[in-house]
PDB file of C-alpha atoms and ligand atoms in Angstrom:
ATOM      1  CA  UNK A   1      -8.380  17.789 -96.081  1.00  0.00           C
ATOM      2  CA  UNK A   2      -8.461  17.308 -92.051  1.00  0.00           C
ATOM      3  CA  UNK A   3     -10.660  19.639 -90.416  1.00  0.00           C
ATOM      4  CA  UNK A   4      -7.609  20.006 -87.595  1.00  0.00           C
ATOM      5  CA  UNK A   5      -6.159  22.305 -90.395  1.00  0.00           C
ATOM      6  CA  UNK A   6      -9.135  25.050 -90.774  1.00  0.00           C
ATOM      7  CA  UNK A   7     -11.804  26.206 -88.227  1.00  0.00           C
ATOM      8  CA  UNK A   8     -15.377  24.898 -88.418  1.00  0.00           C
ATOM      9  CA  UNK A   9     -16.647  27.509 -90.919  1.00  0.00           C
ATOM     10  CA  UNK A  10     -14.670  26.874 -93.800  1.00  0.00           C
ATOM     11  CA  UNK A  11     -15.450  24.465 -96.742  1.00  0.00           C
ATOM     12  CA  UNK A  12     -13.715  21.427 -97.120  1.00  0.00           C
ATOM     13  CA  UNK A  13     -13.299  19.571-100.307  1.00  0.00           C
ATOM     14  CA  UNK A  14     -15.607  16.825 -98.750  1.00  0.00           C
ATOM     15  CA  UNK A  15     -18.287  19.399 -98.701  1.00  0.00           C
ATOM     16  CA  UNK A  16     -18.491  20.713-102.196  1.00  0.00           C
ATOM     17  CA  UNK A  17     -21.464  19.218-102.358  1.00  0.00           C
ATOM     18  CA  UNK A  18     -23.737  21.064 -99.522  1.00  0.00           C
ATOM     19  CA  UNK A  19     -25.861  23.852 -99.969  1.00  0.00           C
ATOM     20  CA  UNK A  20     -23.649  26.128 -98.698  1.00  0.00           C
ATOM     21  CA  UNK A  21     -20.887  25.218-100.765  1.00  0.00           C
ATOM     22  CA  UNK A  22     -23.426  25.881-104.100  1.00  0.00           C
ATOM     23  CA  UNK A  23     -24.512  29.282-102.202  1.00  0.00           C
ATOM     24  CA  UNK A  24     -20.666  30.137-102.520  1.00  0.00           C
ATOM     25  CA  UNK A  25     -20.296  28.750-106.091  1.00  0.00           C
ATOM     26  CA  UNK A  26     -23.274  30.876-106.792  1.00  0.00           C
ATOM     27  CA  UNK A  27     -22.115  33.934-105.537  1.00  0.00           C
ATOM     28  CA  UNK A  28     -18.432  33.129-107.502  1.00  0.00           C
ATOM     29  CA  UNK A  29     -19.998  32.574-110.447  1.00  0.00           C
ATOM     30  CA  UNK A  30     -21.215  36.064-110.304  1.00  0.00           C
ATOM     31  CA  UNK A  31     -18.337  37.222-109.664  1.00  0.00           C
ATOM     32  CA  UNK A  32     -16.603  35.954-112.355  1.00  0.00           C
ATOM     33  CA  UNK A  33     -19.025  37.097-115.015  1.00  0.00           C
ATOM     34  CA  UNK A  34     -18.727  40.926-113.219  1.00  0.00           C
ATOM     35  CA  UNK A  35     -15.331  41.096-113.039  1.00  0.00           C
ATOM     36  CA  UNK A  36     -13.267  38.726-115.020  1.00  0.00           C
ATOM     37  CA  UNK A  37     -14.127  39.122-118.290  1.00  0.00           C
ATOM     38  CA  UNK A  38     -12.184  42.967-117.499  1.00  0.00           C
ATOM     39  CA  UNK A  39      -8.899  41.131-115.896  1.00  0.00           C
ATOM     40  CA  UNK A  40     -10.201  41.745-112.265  1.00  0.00           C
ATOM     41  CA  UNK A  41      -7.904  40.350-109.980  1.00  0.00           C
ATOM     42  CA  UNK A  42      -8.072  42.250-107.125  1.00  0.00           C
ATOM     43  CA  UNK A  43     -11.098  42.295-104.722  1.00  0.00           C
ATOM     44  CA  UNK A  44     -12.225  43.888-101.461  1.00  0.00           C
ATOM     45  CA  UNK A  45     -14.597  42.176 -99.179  1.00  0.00           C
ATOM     46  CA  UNK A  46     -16.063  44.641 -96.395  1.00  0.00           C
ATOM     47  CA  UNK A  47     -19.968  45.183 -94.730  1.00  0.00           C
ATOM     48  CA  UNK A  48     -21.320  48.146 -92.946  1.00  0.00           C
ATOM     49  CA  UNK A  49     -20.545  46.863 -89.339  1.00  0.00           C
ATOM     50  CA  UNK A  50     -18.691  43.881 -87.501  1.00  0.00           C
ATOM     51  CA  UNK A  51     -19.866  40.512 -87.863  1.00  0.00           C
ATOM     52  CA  UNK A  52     -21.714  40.521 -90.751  1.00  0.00           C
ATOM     53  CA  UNK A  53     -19.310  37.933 -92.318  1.00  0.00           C
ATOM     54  CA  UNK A  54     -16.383  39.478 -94.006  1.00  0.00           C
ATOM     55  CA  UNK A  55     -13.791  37.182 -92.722  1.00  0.00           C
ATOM     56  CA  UNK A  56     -16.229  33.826 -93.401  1.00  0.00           C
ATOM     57  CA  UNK A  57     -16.791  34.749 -97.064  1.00  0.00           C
ATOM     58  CA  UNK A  58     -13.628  35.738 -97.855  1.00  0.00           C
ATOM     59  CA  UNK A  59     -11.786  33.039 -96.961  1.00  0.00           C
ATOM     60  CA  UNK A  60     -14.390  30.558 -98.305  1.00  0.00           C
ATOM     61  CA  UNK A  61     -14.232  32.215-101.567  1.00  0.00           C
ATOM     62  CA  UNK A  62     -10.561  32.457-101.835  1.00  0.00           C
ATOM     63  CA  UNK A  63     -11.053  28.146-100.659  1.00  0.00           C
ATOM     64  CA  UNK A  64     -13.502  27.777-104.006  1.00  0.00           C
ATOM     65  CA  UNK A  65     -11.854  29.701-106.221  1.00  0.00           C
ATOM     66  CA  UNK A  66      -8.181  27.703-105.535  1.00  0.00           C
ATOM     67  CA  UNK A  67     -10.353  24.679-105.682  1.00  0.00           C
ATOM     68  CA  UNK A  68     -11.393  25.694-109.423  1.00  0.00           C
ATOM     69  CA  UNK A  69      -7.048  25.520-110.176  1.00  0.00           C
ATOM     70  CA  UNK A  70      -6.628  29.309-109.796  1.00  0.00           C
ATOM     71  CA  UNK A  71      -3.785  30.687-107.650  1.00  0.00           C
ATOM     72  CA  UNK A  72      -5.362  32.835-105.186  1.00  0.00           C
ATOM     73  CA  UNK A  73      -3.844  35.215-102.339  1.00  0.00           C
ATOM     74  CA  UNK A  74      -5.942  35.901 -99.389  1.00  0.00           C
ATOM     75  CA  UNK A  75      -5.184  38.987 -97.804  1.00  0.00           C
ATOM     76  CA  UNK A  76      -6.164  40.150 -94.531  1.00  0.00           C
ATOM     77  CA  UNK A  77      -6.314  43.730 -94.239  1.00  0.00           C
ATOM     78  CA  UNK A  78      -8.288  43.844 -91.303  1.00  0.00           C
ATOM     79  CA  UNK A  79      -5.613  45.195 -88.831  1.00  0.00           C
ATOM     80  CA  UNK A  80      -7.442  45.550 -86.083  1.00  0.00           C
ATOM     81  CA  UNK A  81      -9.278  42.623 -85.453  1.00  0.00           C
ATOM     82  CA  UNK A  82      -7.181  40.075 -87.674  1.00  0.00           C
ATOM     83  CA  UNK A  83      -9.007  36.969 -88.051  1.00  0.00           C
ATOM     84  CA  UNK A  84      -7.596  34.901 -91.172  1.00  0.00           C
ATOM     85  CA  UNK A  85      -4.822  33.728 -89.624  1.00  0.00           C
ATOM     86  CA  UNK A  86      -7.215  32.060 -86.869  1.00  0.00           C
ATOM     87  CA  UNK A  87      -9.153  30.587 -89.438  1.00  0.00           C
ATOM     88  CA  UNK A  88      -6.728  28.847 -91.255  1.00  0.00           C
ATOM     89  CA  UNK A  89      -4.845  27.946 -88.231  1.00  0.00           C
ATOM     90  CA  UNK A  90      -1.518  29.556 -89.841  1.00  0.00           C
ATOM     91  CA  UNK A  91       1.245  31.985 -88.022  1.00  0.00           C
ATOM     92  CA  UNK A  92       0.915  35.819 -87.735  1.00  0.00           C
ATOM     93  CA  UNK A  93       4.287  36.753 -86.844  1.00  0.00           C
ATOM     94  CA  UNK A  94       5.025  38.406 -89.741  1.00  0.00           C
ATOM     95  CA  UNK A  95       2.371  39.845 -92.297  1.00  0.00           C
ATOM     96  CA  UNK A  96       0.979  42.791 -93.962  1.00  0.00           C
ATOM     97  CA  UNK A  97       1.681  45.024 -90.639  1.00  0.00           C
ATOM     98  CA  UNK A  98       5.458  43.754 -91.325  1.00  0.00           C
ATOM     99  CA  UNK A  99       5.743  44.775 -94.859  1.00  0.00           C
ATOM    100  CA  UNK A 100       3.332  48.454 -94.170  1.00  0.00           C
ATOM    101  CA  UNK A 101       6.370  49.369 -91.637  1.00  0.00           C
ATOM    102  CA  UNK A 102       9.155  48.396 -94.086  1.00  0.00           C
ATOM    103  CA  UNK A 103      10.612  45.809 -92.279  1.00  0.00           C
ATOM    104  CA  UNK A 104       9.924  43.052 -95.140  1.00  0.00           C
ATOM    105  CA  UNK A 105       9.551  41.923 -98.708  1.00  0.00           C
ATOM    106  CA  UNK A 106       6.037  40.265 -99.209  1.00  0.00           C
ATOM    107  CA  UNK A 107       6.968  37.249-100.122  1.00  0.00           C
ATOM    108  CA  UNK A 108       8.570  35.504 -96.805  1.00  0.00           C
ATOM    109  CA  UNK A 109       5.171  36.750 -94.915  1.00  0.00           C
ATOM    110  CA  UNK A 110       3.453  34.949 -97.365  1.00  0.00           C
ATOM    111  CA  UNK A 111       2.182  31.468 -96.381  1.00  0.00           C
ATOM    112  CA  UNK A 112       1.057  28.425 -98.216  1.00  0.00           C
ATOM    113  CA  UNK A 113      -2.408  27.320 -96.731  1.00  0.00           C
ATOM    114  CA  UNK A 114      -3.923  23.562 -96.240  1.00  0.00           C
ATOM    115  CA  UNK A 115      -4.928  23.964-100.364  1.00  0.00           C
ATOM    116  CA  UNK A 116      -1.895  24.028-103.354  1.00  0.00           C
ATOM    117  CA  UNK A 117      -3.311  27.304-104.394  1.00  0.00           C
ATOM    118  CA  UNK A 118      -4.604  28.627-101.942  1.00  0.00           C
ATOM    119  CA  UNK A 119      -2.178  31.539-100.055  1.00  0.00           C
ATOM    120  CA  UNK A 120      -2.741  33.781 -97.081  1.00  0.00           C
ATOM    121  CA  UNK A 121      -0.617  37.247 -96.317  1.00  0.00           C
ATOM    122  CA  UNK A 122      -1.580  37.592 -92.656  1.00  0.00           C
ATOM    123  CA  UNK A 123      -2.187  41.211 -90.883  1.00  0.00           C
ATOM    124  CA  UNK A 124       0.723  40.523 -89.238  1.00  0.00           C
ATOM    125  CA  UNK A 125       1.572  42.223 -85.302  1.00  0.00           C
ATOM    126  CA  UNK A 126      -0.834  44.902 -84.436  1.00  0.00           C
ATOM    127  CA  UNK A 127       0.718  48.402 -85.086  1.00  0.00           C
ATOM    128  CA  UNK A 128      -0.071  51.702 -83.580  1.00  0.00           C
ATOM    129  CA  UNK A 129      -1.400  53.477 -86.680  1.00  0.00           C
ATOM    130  CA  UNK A 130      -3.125  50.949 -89.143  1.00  0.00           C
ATOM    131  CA  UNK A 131      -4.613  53.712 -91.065  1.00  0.00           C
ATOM    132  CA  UNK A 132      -1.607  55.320 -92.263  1.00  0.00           C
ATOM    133  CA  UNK A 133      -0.070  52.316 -92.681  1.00  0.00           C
ATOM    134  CA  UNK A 134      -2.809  50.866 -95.197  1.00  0.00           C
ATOM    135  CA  UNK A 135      -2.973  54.611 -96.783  1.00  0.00           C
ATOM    136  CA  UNK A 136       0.672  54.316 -97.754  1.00  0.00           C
ATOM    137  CA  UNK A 137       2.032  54.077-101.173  1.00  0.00           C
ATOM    138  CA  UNK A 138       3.831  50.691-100.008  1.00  0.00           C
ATOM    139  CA  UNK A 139       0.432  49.292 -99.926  1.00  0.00           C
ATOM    140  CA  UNK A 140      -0.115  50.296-103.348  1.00  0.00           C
ATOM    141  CA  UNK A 141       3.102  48.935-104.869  1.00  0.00           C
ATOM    142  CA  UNK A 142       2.173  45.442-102.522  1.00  0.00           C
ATOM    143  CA  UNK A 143      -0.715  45.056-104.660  1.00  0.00           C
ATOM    144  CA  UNK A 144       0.080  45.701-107.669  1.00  0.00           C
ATOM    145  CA  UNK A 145       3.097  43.208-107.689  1.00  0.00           C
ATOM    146  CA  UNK A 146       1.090  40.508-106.285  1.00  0.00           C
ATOM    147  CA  UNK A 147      -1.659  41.025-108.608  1.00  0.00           C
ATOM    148  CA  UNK A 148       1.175  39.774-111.361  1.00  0.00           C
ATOM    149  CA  UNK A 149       1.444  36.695-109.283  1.00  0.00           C
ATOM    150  CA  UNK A 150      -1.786  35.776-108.484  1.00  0.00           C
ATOM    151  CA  UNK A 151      -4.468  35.033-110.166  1.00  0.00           C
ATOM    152  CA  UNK A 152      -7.243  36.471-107.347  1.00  0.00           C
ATOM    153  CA  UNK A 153      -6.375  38.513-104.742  1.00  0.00           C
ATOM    154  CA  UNK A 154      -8.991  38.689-101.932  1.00  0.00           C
ATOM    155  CA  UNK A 155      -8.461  41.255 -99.487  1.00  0.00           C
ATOM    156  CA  UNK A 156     -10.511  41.309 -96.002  1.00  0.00           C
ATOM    157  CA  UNK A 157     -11.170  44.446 -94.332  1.00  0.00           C
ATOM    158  CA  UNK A 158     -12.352  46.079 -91.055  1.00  0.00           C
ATOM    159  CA  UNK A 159     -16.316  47.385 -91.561  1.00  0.00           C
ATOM    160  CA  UNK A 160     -16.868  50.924 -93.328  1.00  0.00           C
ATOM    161  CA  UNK A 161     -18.585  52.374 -90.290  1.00  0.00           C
ATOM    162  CA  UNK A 162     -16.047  51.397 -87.670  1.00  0.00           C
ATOM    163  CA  UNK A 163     -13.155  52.784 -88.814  1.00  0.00           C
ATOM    164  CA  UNK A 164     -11.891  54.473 -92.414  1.00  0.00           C
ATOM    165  CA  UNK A 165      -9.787  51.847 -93.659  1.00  0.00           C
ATOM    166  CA  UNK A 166     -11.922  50.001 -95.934  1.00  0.00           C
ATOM    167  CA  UNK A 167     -12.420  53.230 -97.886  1.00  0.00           C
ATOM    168  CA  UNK A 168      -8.856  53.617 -97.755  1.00  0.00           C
ATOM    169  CA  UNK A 169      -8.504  49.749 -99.240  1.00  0.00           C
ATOM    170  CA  UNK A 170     -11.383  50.956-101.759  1.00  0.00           C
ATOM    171  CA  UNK A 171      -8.764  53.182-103.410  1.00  0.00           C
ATOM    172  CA  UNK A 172      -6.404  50.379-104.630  1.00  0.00           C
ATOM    173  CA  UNK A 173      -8.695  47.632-105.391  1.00  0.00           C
ATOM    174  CA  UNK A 174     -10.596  46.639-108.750  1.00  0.00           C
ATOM    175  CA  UNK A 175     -13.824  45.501-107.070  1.00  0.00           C
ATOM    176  CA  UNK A 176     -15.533  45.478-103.564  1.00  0.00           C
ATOM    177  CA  UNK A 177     -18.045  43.078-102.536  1.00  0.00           C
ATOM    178  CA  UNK A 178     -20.273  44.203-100.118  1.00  0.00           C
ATOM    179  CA  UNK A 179     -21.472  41.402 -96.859  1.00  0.00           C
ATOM    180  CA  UNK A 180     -24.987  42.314 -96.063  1.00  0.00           C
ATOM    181  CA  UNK A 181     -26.220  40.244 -92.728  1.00  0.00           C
ATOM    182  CA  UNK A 182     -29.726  41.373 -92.511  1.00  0.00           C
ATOM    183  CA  UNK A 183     -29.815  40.603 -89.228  1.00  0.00           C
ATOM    184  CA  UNK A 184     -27.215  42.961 -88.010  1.00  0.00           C
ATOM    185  CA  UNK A 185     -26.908  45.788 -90.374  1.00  0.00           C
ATOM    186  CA  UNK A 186     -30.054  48.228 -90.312  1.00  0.00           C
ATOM    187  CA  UNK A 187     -31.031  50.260 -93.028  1.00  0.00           C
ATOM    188  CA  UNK A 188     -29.513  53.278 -91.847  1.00  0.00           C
ATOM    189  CA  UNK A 189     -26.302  51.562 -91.574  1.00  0.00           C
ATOM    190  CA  UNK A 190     -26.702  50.735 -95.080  1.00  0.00           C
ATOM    191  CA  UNK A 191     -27.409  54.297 -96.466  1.00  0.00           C
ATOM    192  CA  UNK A 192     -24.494  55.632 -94.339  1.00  0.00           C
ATOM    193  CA  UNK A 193     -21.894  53.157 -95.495  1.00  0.00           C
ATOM    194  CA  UNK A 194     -23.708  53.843 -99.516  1.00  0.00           C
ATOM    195  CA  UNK A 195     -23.127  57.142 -98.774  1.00  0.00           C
ATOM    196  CA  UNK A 196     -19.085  56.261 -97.613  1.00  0.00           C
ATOM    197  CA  UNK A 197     -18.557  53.920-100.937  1.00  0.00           C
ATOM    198  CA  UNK A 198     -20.519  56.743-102.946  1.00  0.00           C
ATOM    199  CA  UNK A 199     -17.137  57.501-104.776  1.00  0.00           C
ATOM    200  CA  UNK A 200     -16.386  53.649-105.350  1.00  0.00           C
ATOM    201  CA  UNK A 201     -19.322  53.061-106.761  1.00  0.00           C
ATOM    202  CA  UNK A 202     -18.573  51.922-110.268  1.00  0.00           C
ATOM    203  CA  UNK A 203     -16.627  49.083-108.545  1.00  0.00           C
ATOM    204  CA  UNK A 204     -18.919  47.516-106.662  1.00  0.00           C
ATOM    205  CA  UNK A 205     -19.133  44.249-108.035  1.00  0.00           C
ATOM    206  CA  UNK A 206     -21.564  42.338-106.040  1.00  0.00           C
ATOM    207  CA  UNK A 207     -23.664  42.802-102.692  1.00  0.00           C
ATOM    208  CA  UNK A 208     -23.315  39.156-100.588  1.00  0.00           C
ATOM    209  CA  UNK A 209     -26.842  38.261 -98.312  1.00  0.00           C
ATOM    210  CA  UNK A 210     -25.415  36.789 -95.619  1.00  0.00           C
ATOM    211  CA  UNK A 211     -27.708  34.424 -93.249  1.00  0.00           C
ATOM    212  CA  UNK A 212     -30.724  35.795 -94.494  1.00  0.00           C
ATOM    213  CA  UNK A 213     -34.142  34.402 -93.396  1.00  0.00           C
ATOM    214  CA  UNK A 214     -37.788  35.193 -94.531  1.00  0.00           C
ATOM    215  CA  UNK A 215     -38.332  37.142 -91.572  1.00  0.00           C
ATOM    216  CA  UNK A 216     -35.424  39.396 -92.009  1.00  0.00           C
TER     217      UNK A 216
HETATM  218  N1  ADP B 301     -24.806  33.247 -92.066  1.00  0.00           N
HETATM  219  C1  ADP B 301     -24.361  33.101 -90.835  1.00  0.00           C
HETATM  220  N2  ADP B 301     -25.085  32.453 -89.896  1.00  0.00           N
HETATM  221  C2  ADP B 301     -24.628  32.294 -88.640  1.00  0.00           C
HETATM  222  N3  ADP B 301     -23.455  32.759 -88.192  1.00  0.00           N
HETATM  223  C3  ADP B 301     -22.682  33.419 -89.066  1.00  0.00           C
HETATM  224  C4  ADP B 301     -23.082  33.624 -90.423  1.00  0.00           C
HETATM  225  N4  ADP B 301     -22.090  34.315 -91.049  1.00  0.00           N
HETATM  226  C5  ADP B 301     -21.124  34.529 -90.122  1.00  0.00           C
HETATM  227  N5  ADP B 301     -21.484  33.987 -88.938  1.00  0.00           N
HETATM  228  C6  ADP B 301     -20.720  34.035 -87.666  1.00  0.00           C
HETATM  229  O1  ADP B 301     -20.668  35.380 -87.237  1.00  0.00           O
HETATM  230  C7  ADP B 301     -19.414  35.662 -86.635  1.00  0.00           C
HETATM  231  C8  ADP B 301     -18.733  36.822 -87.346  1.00  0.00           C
HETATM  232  O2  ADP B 301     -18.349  36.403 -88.660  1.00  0.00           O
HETATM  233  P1  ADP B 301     -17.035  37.004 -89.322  1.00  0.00           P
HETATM  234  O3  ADP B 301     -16.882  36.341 -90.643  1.00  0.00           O
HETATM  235  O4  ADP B 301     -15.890  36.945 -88.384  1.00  0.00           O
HETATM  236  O5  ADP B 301     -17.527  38.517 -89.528  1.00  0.00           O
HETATM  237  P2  ADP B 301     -16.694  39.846 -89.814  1.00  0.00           P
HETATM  238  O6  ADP B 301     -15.388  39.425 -90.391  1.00  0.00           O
HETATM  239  O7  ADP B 301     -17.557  40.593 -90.796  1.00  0.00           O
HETATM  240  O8  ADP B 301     -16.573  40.591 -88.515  1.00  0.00           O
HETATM  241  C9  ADP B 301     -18.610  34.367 -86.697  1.00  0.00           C
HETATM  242  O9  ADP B 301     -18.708  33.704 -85.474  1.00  0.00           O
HETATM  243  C10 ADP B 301     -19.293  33.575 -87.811  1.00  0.00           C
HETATM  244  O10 ADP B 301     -19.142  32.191 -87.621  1.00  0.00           O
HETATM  245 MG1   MG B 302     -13.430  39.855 -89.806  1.00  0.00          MG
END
């Protein structure tokens, strides 16, 4: 796997060996036991503010999980501030935006990645509205087909206290896993976006502590 194909941050095969790559295997192992056993497929990544990590920890558990021969769709849902396609160094021509506004199937937005199994549906161009355009039934239908196709479905998302659409994306999905970066998110960003996800709370299926230190 050339690192020309993927930005700095993601795990290459090379690396499954580093601490960071068990930290992920840790947190996917987890995962698995809270969700799998129950046919989870589909899973929202999102954090009480910007930065705290979404976009990294998606896409490097989407990486691990093809890497374990399971046909995983990356998702980014974050149509604001898209990021996956940067990471993985793919198009974003087409995407979800594309499909939300009826102007394509999902499959031809749909691209393979650097890894066999390992597929990312882009945001796509920015659109005017992205909260209707998540909050439509479209988006609903979307997911549910893929989630026939795919094995895991990881979907990225803007942060809770930003903007509403990652309570919107909390509506369709199985599980959420929150990003906690102690360093950025304060405790009363916490108990607001708690008190957001209150009504998703049965599907929270894992809290991620990102960059965390001994003095934070
Ligand atoms: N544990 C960490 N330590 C240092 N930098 C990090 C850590 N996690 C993420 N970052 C960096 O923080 C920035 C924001 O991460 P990103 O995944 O884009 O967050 P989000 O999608 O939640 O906005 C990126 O530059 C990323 O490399
Ligand atoms: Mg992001």
């Amino acid at each position: 796997m050339r690192r020309s194909h993927i930005e700095d941050r993601l795990i290459t095969e090379q690396e499954l060996d580093t601490e960071v790559a068990e930290a992920y295997r840790s947190i996917r192992t987890s995962l698995h036991y809270a969700c799998f056993h129950n046919d989870t497929t589909s899973l929202l990544f999102t954090s009480s503010v910007a930065g705290e990590g979404k976009s990294t920890v998606v896409s490097n558990m989407g990486i691990l999980t093809a890497l374990e021969d399971k046909k995983v769709l990356l998702i980014d849902a974050d149509l604001r501030r898209p990021n996956l396609h940067h990471l993985f160094r793919t198009g974003n021509r087409t995407g979800l935006s594309t499909i939300l506004t009826g102007y394509s199937e999902a499959e031809p937005c749909i691209q393979q990645t650097h890894l066999k199994n390992l597929f990312l549906l882009p945001s796509g161009p920015i659109q005017p509205h992205p909260t209707e355009l998540l909050g439509s039934a479209r988006f609903e239908r979307m997911l549910a087909a893929l989630r026939k196709e795919y094995e895991a479905v990881y979907i990225d998302s803007p942060a809770i206290l930003s903007v509403t659409d990652a309570a919107i994306l909390a509506r369709y999905v199985q599980g959420i896993v929150l990003i906690v970066r102690p360093l950025l998110a304060r405790k009363e960003h916490l108990k607001k976006s708690q008190r957001i996800f209150e009504p998703f709370s049965n599907k929270i299926v894992g809290v991620v502590m990102n960059g965390k230190t001994d003095k934070s």
